[in-house]
Amino acid sequence: MVNKNIAVKYCGCRSREDLELVMNSSAGYAGFIFAQSKRKVRPEEVSRWLKELQPVPQKLVGVFVNSSIEEIEQALNVLPLDVIQCHGDETPQFLKQLKKKTGKTIWKAVRHEEEGWKALAEYAGVADGYVIDARVAGAYGGTGTAFDWEAVPFYLEAASVQEVPCFIAGGISASNITRLLSFQPHGIDISSGIEMDGKKSKEAITELEGMIINENSIS
């Protein structure tokens, strides 16, 4: 049965203009990167954009890589994040402590490798969702690289057992979205695929969403 409702997250908003484009899109989630990246932003910057553009209809996702709980709490003091995405080597115990401290929805990123879906079992009961990304040496994400999507069904099954969503990330664009949708992911996480010259593009978003809507509704 085809998944007729797919969650969409546009990640890596790095300017007020980026955020405004995402606000006016059909995506349900807007993501901000607070880790070393060409798309890194400061919580104070994002807070200013939110105040200027409010109300923002999307749920807000903060992406952190191996940050301390204190660093994440500092961001939460400035921003009304709905989701904390841990995109590094965070342990199940760390996620458990983070959830206890913040009470927030926690997503864990998993970098694909052979039988990588087995790693999801370690986070059962503590992760509220997963983001599966490509494994690229020296990087934790944001590389614009896709992994072997033949593995997607195994990740979806592992997440479904836990009754949590599984987002697919990495190298998704209008040129390959149709193939990815054939695997019926719970959600997709896109950054470079909606950019032109390093900025979020209205044209790229419109093209991508048109292709998604052919088969699904977006949330």
mmCIF file of C-alpha atoms in Angstrom:
data_model
loop_
_atom_site.group_PDB
_atom_site.id
_atom_site.type_symbol
_atom_site.label_atom_id
_atom_site.label_comp_id
_atom_site.label_asym_id
_atom_site.label_seq_id
_atom_site.Cartn_x
_atom_site.Cartn_y
_atom_site.Cartn_z
ATOM 1 C CA MET A 1 0.000 0.000 0.000
ATOM 2 C CA VAL A 2 1.410 3.387 -0.976
ATOM 3 C CA ASN A 3 2.149 5.831 1.823
ATOM 4 C CA LYS A 4 -0.128 8.712 0.855
ATOM 5 C CA ASN A 5 1.161 11.102 3.508
ATOM 6 C CA ILE A 6 4.892 11.806 3.590
ATOM 7 C CA ALA A 7 6.600 14.087 6.092
ATOM 8 C CA VAL A 8 8.987 16.610 4.559
ATOM 9 C CA LYS A 9 11.801 18.455 6.296
ATOM 10 C CA TYR A 10 13.753 21.217 4.587
ATOM 11 C CA CYS A 11 17.034 21.509 6.436
ATOM 12 C CA GLY A 12 19.949 23.900 6.496
ATOM 13 C CA CYS A 13 18.099 27.216 6.538
ATOM 14 C CA ARG A 14 20.904 29.746 6.874
ATOM 15 C CA SER A 15 19.220 33.086 6.238
ATOM 16 C CA ARG A 16 15.953 34.895 6.809
ATOM 17 C CA GLU A 17 15.256 34.485 3.105
ATOM 18 C CA ASP A 18 15.811 30.722 3.288
ATOM 19 C CA LEU A 19 13.427 30.435 6.206
ATOM 20 C CA GLU A 20 10.777 32.533 4.480
ATOM 21 C CA LEU A 21 10.843 30.228 1.445
ATOM 22 C CA VAL A 22 10.511 27.172 3.662
ATOM 23 C CA MET A 23 7.681 28.835 5.601
ATOM 24 C CA ASN A 24 5.739 29.250 2.376
ATOM 25 C CA SER A 25 6.343 25.664 1.286
ATOM 26 C CA SER A 26 4.353 22.522 2.033
ATOM 27 C CA ALA A 27 7.032 21.089 4.333
ATOM 28 C CA GLY A 28 6.077 20.242 7.889
ATOM 29 C CA TYR A 29 9.561 20.772 9.328
ATOM 30 C CA ALA A 30 12.212 23.487 9.054
ATOM 31 C CA GLY A 31 15.725 22.517 10.075
ATOM 32 C CA PHE A 32 18.648 24.564 11.378
ATOM 33 C CA ILE A 33 22.202 23.307 11.743
ATOM 34 C CA PHE A 34 24.044 24.242 14.924
ATOM 35 C CA ALA A 35 27.123 22.147 14.141
ATOM 36 C CA GLN A 36 30.220 22.736 12.037
ATOM 37 C CA SER A 37 28.908 23.040 8.492
ATOM 38 C CA LYS A 38 28.714 25.489 5.622
ATOM 39 C CA ARG A 39 25.077 25.854 6.694
ATOM 40 C CA LYS A 40 25.837 26.481 10.368
ATOM 41 C CA VAL A 41 23.802 29.209 12.051
ATOM 42 C CA ARG A 42 23.662 30.640 15.557
ATOM 43 C CA PRO A 43 20.525 30.238 17.693
ATOM 44 C CA GLU A 44 20.408 34.005 18.185
ATOM 45 C CA GLU A 45 20.233 34.556 14.420
ATOM 46 C CA VAL A 46 17.397 32.087 14.013
ATOM 47 C CA SER A 47 15.535 33.636 16.935
ATOM 48 C CA ARG A 48 15.643 37.013 15.200
ATOM 49 C CA TRP A 49 14.322 35.580 11.930
ATOM 50 C CA LEU A 50 11.506 33.810 13.741
ATOM 51 C CA LYS A 51 10.426 37.008 15.468
ATOM 52 C CA GLU A 52 10.428 38.875 12.159
ATOM 53 C CA LEU A 53 8.503 36.177 10.297
ATOM 54 C CA GLN A 54 6.186 34.765 12.948
ATOM 55 C CA PRO A 55 4.055 32.791 13.012
ATOM 56 C CA VAL A 56 6.107 30.017 11.415
ATOM 57 C CA PRO A 57 3.816 27.068 10.575
ATOM 58 C CA GLN A 58 6.542 24.415 10.457
ATOM 59 C CA LYS A 59 7.867 22.479 13.417
ATOM 60 C CA LEU A 60 11.414 23.590 14.150
ATOM 61 C CA VAL A 61 14.262 21.078 14.166
ATOM 62 C CA GLY A 62 17.686 21.828 15.623
ATOM 63 C CA VAL A 63 20.535 19.686 14.291
ATOM 64 C CA PHE A 64 23.412 19.068 16.703
ATOM 65 C CA VAL A 65 26.561 16.961 16.339
ATOM 66 C CA ASN A 66 28.115 15.611 19.533
ATOM 67 C CA SER A 67 26.986 18.679 21.488
ATOM 68 C CA SER A 68 26.759 18.591 25.264
ATOM 69 C CA ILE A 69 23.370 18.697 26.956
ATOM 70 C CA GLU A 70 24.326 22.133 28.274
ATOM 71 C CA GLU A 71 24.974 23.432 24.747
ATOM 72 C CA ILE A 72 21.636 22.112 23.558
ATOM 73 C CA GLU A 73 19.866 23.644 26.556
ATOM 74 C CA GLN A 74 21.460 27.004 25.733
ATOM 75 C CA ALA A 75 19.948 26.823 22.252
ATOM 76 C CA LEU A 76 16.570 25.904 23.743
ATOM 77 C CA ASN A 77 16.744 28.972 25.978
ATOM 78 C CA VAL A 78 16.797 31.073 22.811
ATOM 79 C CA LEU A 79 14.691 28.994 20.420
ATOM 80 C CA PRO A 80 11.350 27.172 20.660
ATOM 81 C CA LEU A 81 12.688 24.011 19.006
ATOM 82 C CA ASP A 82 10.171 21.203 18.622
ATOM 83 C CA VAL A 83 12.690 18.517 17.710
ATOM 84 C CA ILE A 84 16.322 17.915 18.656
ATOM 85 C CA GLN A 85 18.154 15.978 15.951
ATOM 86 C CA CYS A 86 21.338 14.299 17.186
ATOM 87 C CA HIS A 87 23.470 13.828 14.093
ATOM 88 C CA GLY A 88 26.726 12.622 15.631
ATOM 89 C CA ASP A 89 27.917 9.683 17.708
ATOM 90 C CA GLU A 90 25.493 10.223 20.574
ATOM 91 C CA THR A 91 24.800 7.112 22.647
ATOM 92 C CA PRO A 92 21.392 5.782 23.728
ATOM 93 C CA GLN A 93 22.260 6.826 27.283
ATOM 94 C CA PHE A 94 22.961 10.379 26.127
ATOM 95 C CA LEU A 95 19.613 10.537 24.331
ATOM 96 C CA LYS A 96 17.874 9.264 27.434
ATOM 97 C CA GLN A 97 19.467 11.982 29.569
ATOM 98 C CA LEU A 98 18.740 14.625 26.931
ATOM 99 C CA LYS A 99 15.082 13.669 26.758
ATOM 100 C CA LYS A 100 14.794 13.705 30.551
ATOM 101 C CA LYS A 101 16.395 17.153 30.730
ATOM 102 C CA THR A 102 14.531 18.811 27.855
ATOM 103 C CA GLY A 103 11.295 16.882 27.389
ATOM 104 C CA LYS A 104 11.696 17.384 23.646
ATOM 105 C CA THR A 105 11.156 15.043 20.717
ATOM 106 C CA ILE A 106 14.525 13.453 19.898
ATOM 107 C CA TRP A 107 15.560 12.185 16.468
ATOM 108 C CA LYS A 108 18.729 10.161 15.977
ATOM 109 C CA ALA A 109 20.652 10.281 12.727
ATOM 110 C CA VAL A 110 22.222 7.022 11.583
ATOM 111 C CA ARG A 111 24.862 6.982 8.858
ATOM 112 C CA HIS A 112 24.264 4.116 6.486
ATOM 113 C CA GLU A 113 26.577 1.143 6.344
ATOM 114 C CA GLU A 114 26.096 -2.545 5.620
ATOM 115 C CA GLU A 115 23.213 -3.763 7.811
ATOM 116 C CA GLY A 116 23.202 -0.333 9.441
ATOM 117 C CA TRP A 117 19.508 -0.686 10.260
ATOM 118 C CA LYS A 118 20.460 -3.009 13.105
ATOM 119 C CA ALA A 119 21.803 0.024 14.978
ATOM 120 C CA LEU A 120 18.259 1.358 15.400
ATOM 121 C CA ALA A 121 17.501 -1.357 17.943
ATOM 122 C CA GLU A 122 20.066 0.186 20.304
ATOM 123 C CA TYR A 123 17.976 3.365 20.487
ATOM 124 C CA ALA A 124 14.583 1.704 20.940
ATOM 125 C CA GLY A 125 12.554 3.516 23.560
ATOM 126 C CA VAL A 126 14.728 6.638 23.547
ATOM 127 C CA ALA A 127 14.671 7.882 19.944
ATOM 128 C CA ASP A 128 11.380 9.369 18.736
ATOM 129 C CA GLY A 129 12.443 9.109 15.111
ATOM 130 C CA TYR A 130 15.396 8.429 12.836
ATOM 131 C CA VAL A 131 17.155 10.205 9.988
ATOM 132 C CA ILE A 132 19.176 7.902 7.738
ATOM 133 C CA ASP A 133 22.033 9.633 5.935
ATOM 134 C CA ALA A 134 24.997 8.654 3.787
ATOM 135 C CA ARG A 135 28.271 7.729 5.456
ATOM 136 C CA VAL A 136 30.989 10.021 4.113
ATOM 137 C CA ALA A 137 34.488 10.033 5.605
ATOM 138 C CA GLY A 138 35.173 13.120 7.686
ATOM 139 C CA ALA A 139 31.581 14.361 7.603
ATOM 140 C CA TYR A 140 28.459 13.854 9.686
ATOM 141 C CA GLY A 141 26.012 14.967 7.011
ATOM 142 C CA GLY A 142 25.132 17.737 4.603
ATOM 143 C CA THR A 143 27.306 16.277 1.857
ATOM 144 C CA GLY A 144 24.621 15.992 -0.812
ATOM 145 C CA THR A 145 25.512 12.323 -1.179
ATOM 146 C CA ALA A 146 22.878 9.591 -1.423
ATOM 147 C CA PHE A 147 23.335 6.122 0.043
ATOM 148 C CA ASP A 148 22.163 2.860 -1.528
ATOM 149 C CA TRP A 149 18.388 3.227 -1.305
ATOM 150 C CA GLU A 150 17.884 -0.507 -1.717
ATOM 151 C CA ALA A 151 18.487 -0.535 2.049
ATOM 152 C CA VAL A 152 15.611 1.881 2.753
ATOM 153 C CA PRO A 153 12.963 -0.838 3.373
ATOM 154 C CA PHE A 154 15.122 -2.373 6.094
ATOM 155 C CA TYR A 155 15.450 0.955 7.916
ATOM 156 C CA LEU A 156 11.719 1.601 7.579
ATOM 157 C CA GLU A 157 10.923 -1.807 9.017
ATOM 158 C CA ALA A 158 13.318 -1.311 11.946
ATOM 159 C CA ALA A 159 11.720 2.058 12.766
ATOM 160 C CA SER A 160 8.183 0.728 12.315
ATOM 161 C CA VAL A 161 8.838 -1.968 14.911
ATOM 162 C CA GLN A 162 9.482 0.899 17.342
ATOM 163 C CA GLU A 163 6.438 2.787 16.014
ATOM 164 C CA VAL A 164 8.520 5.873 15.166
ATOM 165 C CA PRO A 165 9.101 7.632 11.817
ATOM 166 C CA CYS A 166 12.150 7.166 9.638
ATOM 167 C CA PHE A 167 13.340 10.024 7.424
ATOM 168 C CA ILE A 168 15.683 9.486 4.492
ATOM 169 C CA ALA A 169 18.364 12.121 3.893
ATOM 170 C CA GLY A 170 21.304 12.663 1.603
ATOM 171 C CA GLY A 171 21.456 13.686 -2.033
ATOM 172 C CA ILE A 172 17.698 13.915 -2.595
ATOM 173 C CA SER A 173 16.607 16.147 -5.479
ATOM 174 C CA ALA A 174 14.039 16.401 -8.253
ATOM 175 C CA SER A 175 16.243 14.161 -10.386
ATOM 176 C CA ASN A 176 15.871 11.136 -8.095
ATOM 177 C CA ILE A 177 12.896 11.799 -5.814
ATOM 178 C CA THR A 178 10.581 9.535 -7.821
ATOM 179 C CA ARG A 179 12.820 6.535 -7.203
ATOM 180 C CA LEU A 180 13.063 7.283 -3.479
ATOM 181 C CA LEU A 181 9.285 7.631 -3.186
ATOM 182 C CA SER A 182 8.911 4.139 -4.646
ATOM 183 C CA PHE A 183 10.333 2.847 -1.350
ATOM 184 C CA GLN A 184 7.555 4.675 0.554
ATOM 185 C CA PRO A 185 9.688 6.411 3.213
ATOM 186 C CA HIS A 186 7.920 7.899 6.223
ATOM 187 C CA GLY A 187 9.701 11.186 5.607
ATOM 188 C CA ILE A 188 12.375 12.886 3.539
ATOM 189 C CA ASP A 189 15.015 15.356 4.716
ATOM 190 C CA ILE A 190 16.341 17.684 2.022
ATOM 191 C CA SER A 191 18.916 20.454 2.035
ATOM 192 C CA SER A 192 21.106 20.822 -1.065
ATOM 193 C CA GLY A 193 18.311 19.429 -3.247
ATOM 194 C CA ILE A 194 16.304 22.641 -2.859
ATOM 195 C CA GLU A 195 19.230 25.016 -3.292
ATOM 196 C CA MET A 196 20.675 27.008 -6.172
ATOM 197 C CA ASP A 197 24.003 28.792 -5.693
ATOM 198 C CA GLY A 198 23.991 27.891 -2.001
ATOM 199 C CA LYS A 199 20.584 29.404 -1.258
ATOM 200 C CA LYS A 200 17.151 27.865 -0.920
ATOM 201 C CA SER A 201 15.342 28.171 -4.246
ATOM 202 C CA LYS A 202 11.626 28.723 -4.731
ATOM 203 C CA GLU A 203 11.859 27.108 -8.162
ATOM 204 C CA ALA A 204 13.610 24.010 -6.809
ATOM 205 C CA ILE A 205 11.079 23.683 -3.982
ATOM 206 C CA THR A 206 8.138 24.035 -6.374
ATOM 207 C CA GLU A 207 9.564 21.429 -8.757
ATOM 208 C CA LEU A 208 10.291 18.960 -5.975
ATOM 209 C CA GLU A 209 6.910 19.355 -4.300
ATOM 210 C CA GLY A 210 5.137 18.911 -7.606
ATOM 211 C CA MET A 211 6.816 15.548 -8.009
ATOM 212 C CA ILE A 212 5.997 14.483 -4.446
ATOM 213 C CA ILE A 213 2.354 15.519 -4.720
ATOM 214 C CA ASN A 214 1.938 13.335 -7.800
ATOM 215 C CA GLU A 215 2.062 10.334 -5.482
ATOM 216 C CA ASN A 216 1.592 11.623 -1.949
ATOM 217 C CA SER A 217 0.289 14.352 0.260
ATOM 218 C CA ILE A 218 2.881 16.325 2.216
ATOM 219 C CA SER A 219 3.015 16.989 5.932
#
